[in-house]
mmCIF file with all atom_site columns, C-alpha atoms in Angstrom:
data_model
loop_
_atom_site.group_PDB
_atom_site.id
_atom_site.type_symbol
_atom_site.label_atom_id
_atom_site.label_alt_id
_atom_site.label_comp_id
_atom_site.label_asym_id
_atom_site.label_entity_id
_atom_site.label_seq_id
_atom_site.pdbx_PDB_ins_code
_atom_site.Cartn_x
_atom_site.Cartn_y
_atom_site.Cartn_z
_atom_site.occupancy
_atom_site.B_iso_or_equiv
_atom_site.pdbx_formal_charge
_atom_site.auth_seq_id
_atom_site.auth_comp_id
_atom_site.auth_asym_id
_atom_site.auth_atom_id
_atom_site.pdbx_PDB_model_num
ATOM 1  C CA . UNK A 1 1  ? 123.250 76.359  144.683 1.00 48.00 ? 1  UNK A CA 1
ATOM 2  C CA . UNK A 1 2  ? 125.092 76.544  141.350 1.00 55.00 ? 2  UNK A CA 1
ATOM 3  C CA . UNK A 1 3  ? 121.942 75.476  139.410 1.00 62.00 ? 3  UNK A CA 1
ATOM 4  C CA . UNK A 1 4  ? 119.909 78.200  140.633 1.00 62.00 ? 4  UNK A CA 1
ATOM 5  C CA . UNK A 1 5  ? 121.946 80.717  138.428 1.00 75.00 ? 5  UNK A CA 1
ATOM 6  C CA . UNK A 1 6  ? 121.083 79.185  135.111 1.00 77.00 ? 6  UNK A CA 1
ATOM 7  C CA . UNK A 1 7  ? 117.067 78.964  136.008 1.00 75.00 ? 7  UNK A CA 1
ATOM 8  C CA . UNK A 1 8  ? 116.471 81.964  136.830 1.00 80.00 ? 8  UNK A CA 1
ATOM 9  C CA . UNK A 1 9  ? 118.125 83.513  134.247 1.00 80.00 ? 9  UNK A CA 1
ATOM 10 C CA . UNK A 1 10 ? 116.122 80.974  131.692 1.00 82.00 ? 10 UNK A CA 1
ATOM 11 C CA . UNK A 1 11 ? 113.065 82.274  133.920 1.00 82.00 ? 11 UNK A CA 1
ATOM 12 C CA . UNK A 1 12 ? 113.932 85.761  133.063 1.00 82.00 ? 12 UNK A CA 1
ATOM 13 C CA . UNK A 1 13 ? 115.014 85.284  129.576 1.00 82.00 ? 13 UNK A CA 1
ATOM 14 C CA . UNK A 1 14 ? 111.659 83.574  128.966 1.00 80.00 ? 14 UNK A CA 1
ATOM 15 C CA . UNK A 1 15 ? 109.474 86.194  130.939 1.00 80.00 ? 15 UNK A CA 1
ATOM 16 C CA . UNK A 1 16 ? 111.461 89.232  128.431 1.00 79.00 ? 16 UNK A CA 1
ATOM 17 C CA . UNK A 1 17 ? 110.467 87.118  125.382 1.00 76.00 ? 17 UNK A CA 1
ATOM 18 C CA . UNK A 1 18 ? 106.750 86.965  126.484 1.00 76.00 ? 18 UNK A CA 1
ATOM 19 C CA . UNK A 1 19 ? 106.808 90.500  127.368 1.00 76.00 ? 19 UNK A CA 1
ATOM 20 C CA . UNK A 1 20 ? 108.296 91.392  124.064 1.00 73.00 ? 20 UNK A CA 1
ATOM 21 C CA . UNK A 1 21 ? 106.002 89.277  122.412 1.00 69.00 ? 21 UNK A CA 1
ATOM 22 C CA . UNK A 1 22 ? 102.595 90.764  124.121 1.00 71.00 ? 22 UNK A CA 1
ATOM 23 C CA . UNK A 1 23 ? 104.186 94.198  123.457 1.00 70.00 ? 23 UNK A CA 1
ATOM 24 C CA . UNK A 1 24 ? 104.938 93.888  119.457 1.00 73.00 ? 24 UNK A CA 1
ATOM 25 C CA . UNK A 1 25 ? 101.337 91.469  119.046 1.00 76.00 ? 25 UNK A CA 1
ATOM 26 C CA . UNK A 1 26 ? 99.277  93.339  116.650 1.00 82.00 ? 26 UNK A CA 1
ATOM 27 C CA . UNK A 1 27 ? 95.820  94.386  117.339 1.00 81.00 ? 27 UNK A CA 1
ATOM 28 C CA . UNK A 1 28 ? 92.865  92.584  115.776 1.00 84.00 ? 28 UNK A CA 1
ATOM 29 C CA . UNK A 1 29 ? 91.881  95.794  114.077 1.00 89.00 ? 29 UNK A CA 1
ATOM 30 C CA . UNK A 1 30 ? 94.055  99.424  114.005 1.00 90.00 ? 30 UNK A CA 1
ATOM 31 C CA . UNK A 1 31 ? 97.638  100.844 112.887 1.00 92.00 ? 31 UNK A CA 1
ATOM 32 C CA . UNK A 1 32 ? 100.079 98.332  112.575 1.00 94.00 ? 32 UNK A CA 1
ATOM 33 C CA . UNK A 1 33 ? 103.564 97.979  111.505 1.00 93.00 ? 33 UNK A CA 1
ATOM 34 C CA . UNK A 1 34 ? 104.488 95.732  108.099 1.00 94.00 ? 34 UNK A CA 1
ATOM 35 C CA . UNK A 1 35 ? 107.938 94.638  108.086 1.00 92.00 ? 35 UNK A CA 1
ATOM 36 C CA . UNK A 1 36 ? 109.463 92.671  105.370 1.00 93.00 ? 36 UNK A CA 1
ATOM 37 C CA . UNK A 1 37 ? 112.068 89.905  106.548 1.00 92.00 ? 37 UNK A CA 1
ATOM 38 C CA . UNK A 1 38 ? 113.085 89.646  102.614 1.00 89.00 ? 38 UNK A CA 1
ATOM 39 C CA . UNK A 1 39 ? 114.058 93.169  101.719 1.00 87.00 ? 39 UNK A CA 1
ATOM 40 C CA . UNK A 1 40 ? 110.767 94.017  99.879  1.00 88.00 ? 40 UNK A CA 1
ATOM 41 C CA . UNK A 1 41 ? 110.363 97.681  99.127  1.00 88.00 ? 41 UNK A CA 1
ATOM 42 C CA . UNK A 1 42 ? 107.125 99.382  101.019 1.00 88.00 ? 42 UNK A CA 1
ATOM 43 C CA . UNK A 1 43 ? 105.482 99.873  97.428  1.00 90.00 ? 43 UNK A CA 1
ATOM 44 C CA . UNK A 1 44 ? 105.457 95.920  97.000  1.00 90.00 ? 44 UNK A CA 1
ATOM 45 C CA . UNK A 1 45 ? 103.572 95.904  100.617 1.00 91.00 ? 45 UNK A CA 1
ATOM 46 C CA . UNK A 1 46 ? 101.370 98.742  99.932  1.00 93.00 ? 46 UNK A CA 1
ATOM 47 C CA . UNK A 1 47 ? 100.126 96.967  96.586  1.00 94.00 ? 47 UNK A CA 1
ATOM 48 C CA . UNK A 1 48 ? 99.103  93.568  98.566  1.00 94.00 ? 48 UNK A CA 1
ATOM 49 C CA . UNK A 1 49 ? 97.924  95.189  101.645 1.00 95.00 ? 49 UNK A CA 1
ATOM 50 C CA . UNK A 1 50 ? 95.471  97.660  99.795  1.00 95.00 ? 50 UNK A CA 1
ATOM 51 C CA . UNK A 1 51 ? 94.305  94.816  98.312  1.00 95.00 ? 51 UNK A CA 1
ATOM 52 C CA . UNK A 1 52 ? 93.658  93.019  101.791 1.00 95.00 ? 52 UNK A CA 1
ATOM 53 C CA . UNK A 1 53 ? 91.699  96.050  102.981 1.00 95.00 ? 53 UNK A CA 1
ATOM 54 C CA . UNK A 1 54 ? 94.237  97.945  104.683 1.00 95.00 ? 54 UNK A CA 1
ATOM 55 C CA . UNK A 1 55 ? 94.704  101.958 104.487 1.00 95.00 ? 55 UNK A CA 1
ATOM 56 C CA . UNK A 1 56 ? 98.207  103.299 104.198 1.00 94.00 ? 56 UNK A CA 1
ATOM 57 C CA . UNK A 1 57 ? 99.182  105.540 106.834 1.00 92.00 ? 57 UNK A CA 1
ATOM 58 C CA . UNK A 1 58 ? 102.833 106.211 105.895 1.00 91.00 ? 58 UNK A CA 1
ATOM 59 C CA . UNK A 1 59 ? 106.337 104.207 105.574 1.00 90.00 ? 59 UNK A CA 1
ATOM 60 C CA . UNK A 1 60 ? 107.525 103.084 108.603 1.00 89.00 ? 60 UNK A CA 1
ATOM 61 C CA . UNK A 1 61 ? 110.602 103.283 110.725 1.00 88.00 ? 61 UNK A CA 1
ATOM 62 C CA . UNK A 1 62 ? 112.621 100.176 109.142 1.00 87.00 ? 62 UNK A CA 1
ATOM 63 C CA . UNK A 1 63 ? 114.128 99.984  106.338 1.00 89.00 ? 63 UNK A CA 1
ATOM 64 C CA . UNK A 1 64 ? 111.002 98.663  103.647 1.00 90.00 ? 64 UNK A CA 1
ATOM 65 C CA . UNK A 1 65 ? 108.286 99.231  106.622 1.00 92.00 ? 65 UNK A CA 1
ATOM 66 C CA . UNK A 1 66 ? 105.154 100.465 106.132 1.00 93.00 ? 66 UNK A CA 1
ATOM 67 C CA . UNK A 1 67 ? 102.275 102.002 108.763 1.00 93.00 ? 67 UNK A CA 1
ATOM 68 C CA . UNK A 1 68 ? 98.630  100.632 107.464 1.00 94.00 ? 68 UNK A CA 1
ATOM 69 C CA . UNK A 1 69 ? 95.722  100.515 109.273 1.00 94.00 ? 69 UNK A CA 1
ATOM 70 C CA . UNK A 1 70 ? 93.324  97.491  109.407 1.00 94.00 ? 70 UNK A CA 1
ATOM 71 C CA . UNK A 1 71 ? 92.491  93.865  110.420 1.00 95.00 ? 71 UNK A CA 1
ATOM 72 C CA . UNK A 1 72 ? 95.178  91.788  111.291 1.00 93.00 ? 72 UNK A CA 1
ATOM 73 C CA . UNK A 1 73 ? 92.688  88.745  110.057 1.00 93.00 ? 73 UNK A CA 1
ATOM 74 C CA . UNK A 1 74 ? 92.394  90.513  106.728 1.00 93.00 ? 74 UNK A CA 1
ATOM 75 C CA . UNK A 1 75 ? 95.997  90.757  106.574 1.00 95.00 ? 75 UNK A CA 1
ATOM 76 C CA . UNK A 1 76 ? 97.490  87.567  107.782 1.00 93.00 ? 76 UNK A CA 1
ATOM 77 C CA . UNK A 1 77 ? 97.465  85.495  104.510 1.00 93.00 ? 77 UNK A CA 1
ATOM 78 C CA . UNK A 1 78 ? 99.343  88.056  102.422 1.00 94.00 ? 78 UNK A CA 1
ATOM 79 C CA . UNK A 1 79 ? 101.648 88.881  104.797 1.00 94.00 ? 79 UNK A CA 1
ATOM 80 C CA . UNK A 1 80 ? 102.553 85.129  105.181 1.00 93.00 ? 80 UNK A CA 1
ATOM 81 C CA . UNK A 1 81 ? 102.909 84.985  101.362 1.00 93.00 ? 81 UNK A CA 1
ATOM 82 C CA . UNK A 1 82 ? 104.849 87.973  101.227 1.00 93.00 ? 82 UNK A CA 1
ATOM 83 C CA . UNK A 1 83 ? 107.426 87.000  103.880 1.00 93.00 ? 83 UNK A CA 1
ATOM 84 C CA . UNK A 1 84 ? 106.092 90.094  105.921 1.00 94.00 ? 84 UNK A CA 1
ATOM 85 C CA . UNK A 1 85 ? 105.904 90.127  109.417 1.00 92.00 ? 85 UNK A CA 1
ATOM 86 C CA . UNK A 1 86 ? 103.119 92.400  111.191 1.00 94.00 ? 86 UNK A CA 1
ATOM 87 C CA . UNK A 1 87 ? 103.663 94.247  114.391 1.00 92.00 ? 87 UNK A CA 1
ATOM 88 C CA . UNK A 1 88 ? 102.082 96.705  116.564 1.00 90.00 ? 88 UNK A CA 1
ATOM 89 C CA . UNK A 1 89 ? 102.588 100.348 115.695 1.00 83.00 ? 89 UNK A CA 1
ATOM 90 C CA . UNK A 1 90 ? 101.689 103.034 118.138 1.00 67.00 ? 90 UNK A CA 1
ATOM 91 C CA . UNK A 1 91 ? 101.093 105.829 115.977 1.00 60.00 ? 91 UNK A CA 1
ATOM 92 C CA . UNK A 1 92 ? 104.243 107.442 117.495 1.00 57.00 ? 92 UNK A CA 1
ATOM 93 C CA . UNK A 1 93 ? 105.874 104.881 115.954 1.00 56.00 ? 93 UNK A CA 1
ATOM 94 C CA . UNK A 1 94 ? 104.315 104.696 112.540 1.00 55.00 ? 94 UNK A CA 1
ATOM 95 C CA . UNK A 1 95 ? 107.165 106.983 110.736 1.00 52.00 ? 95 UNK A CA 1
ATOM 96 C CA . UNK A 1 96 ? 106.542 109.196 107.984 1.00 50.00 ? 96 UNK A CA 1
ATOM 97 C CA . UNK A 1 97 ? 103.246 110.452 106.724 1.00 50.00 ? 97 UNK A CA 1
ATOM 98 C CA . UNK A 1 98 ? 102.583 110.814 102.600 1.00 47.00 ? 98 UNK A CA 1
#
């Protein structure tokens, strides 16, 4: 009975992770959230995400975060280059507009 303790709570560690995971998955085309994992400044992300098609829609929440809308596909590349990590943004979530 003392094993069953640590399994289920792997089970349930593992089923928040994929829950987390579907929830933050960025659409294939919409608003999404660009964070940068190396303290970039939005203005650095705006420049390279323009340039992969995407429309600004305001900074974001996070510090450095910006709220663009466009194709994930389009956007994937850059974002790897740039150390950038793109999330889903419901537009209550998309910060400030400017």
């Amino acid at each position: 009975m003392p094993r069953v303790a640590p399994a289920l709570s792997l089970q349930l560690a593992a089923a928040g992770v994929a829950l987390a995971a579907v929830a933050l998955a960025p659409p294939a085309e919409g608003e999404m959230l660009l964070v940068p994992l190396a303290g970039q400044s939005a203005d650095s992300a705006a420049v390279w995400a323009t340039r992969a098609g995407a429309r600004i829609v305001g900074r974001g929440p996070l510090p450095g975060s910006l709220a663009v809308r466009g194709r994930t596909p389009s956007l994937i590349g850059a974002a790897m280059r740039h150390a950038t990590l793109i999330i889903a943004a419901p537009p209550t979530a998309c910060g400030t507009k400017e």
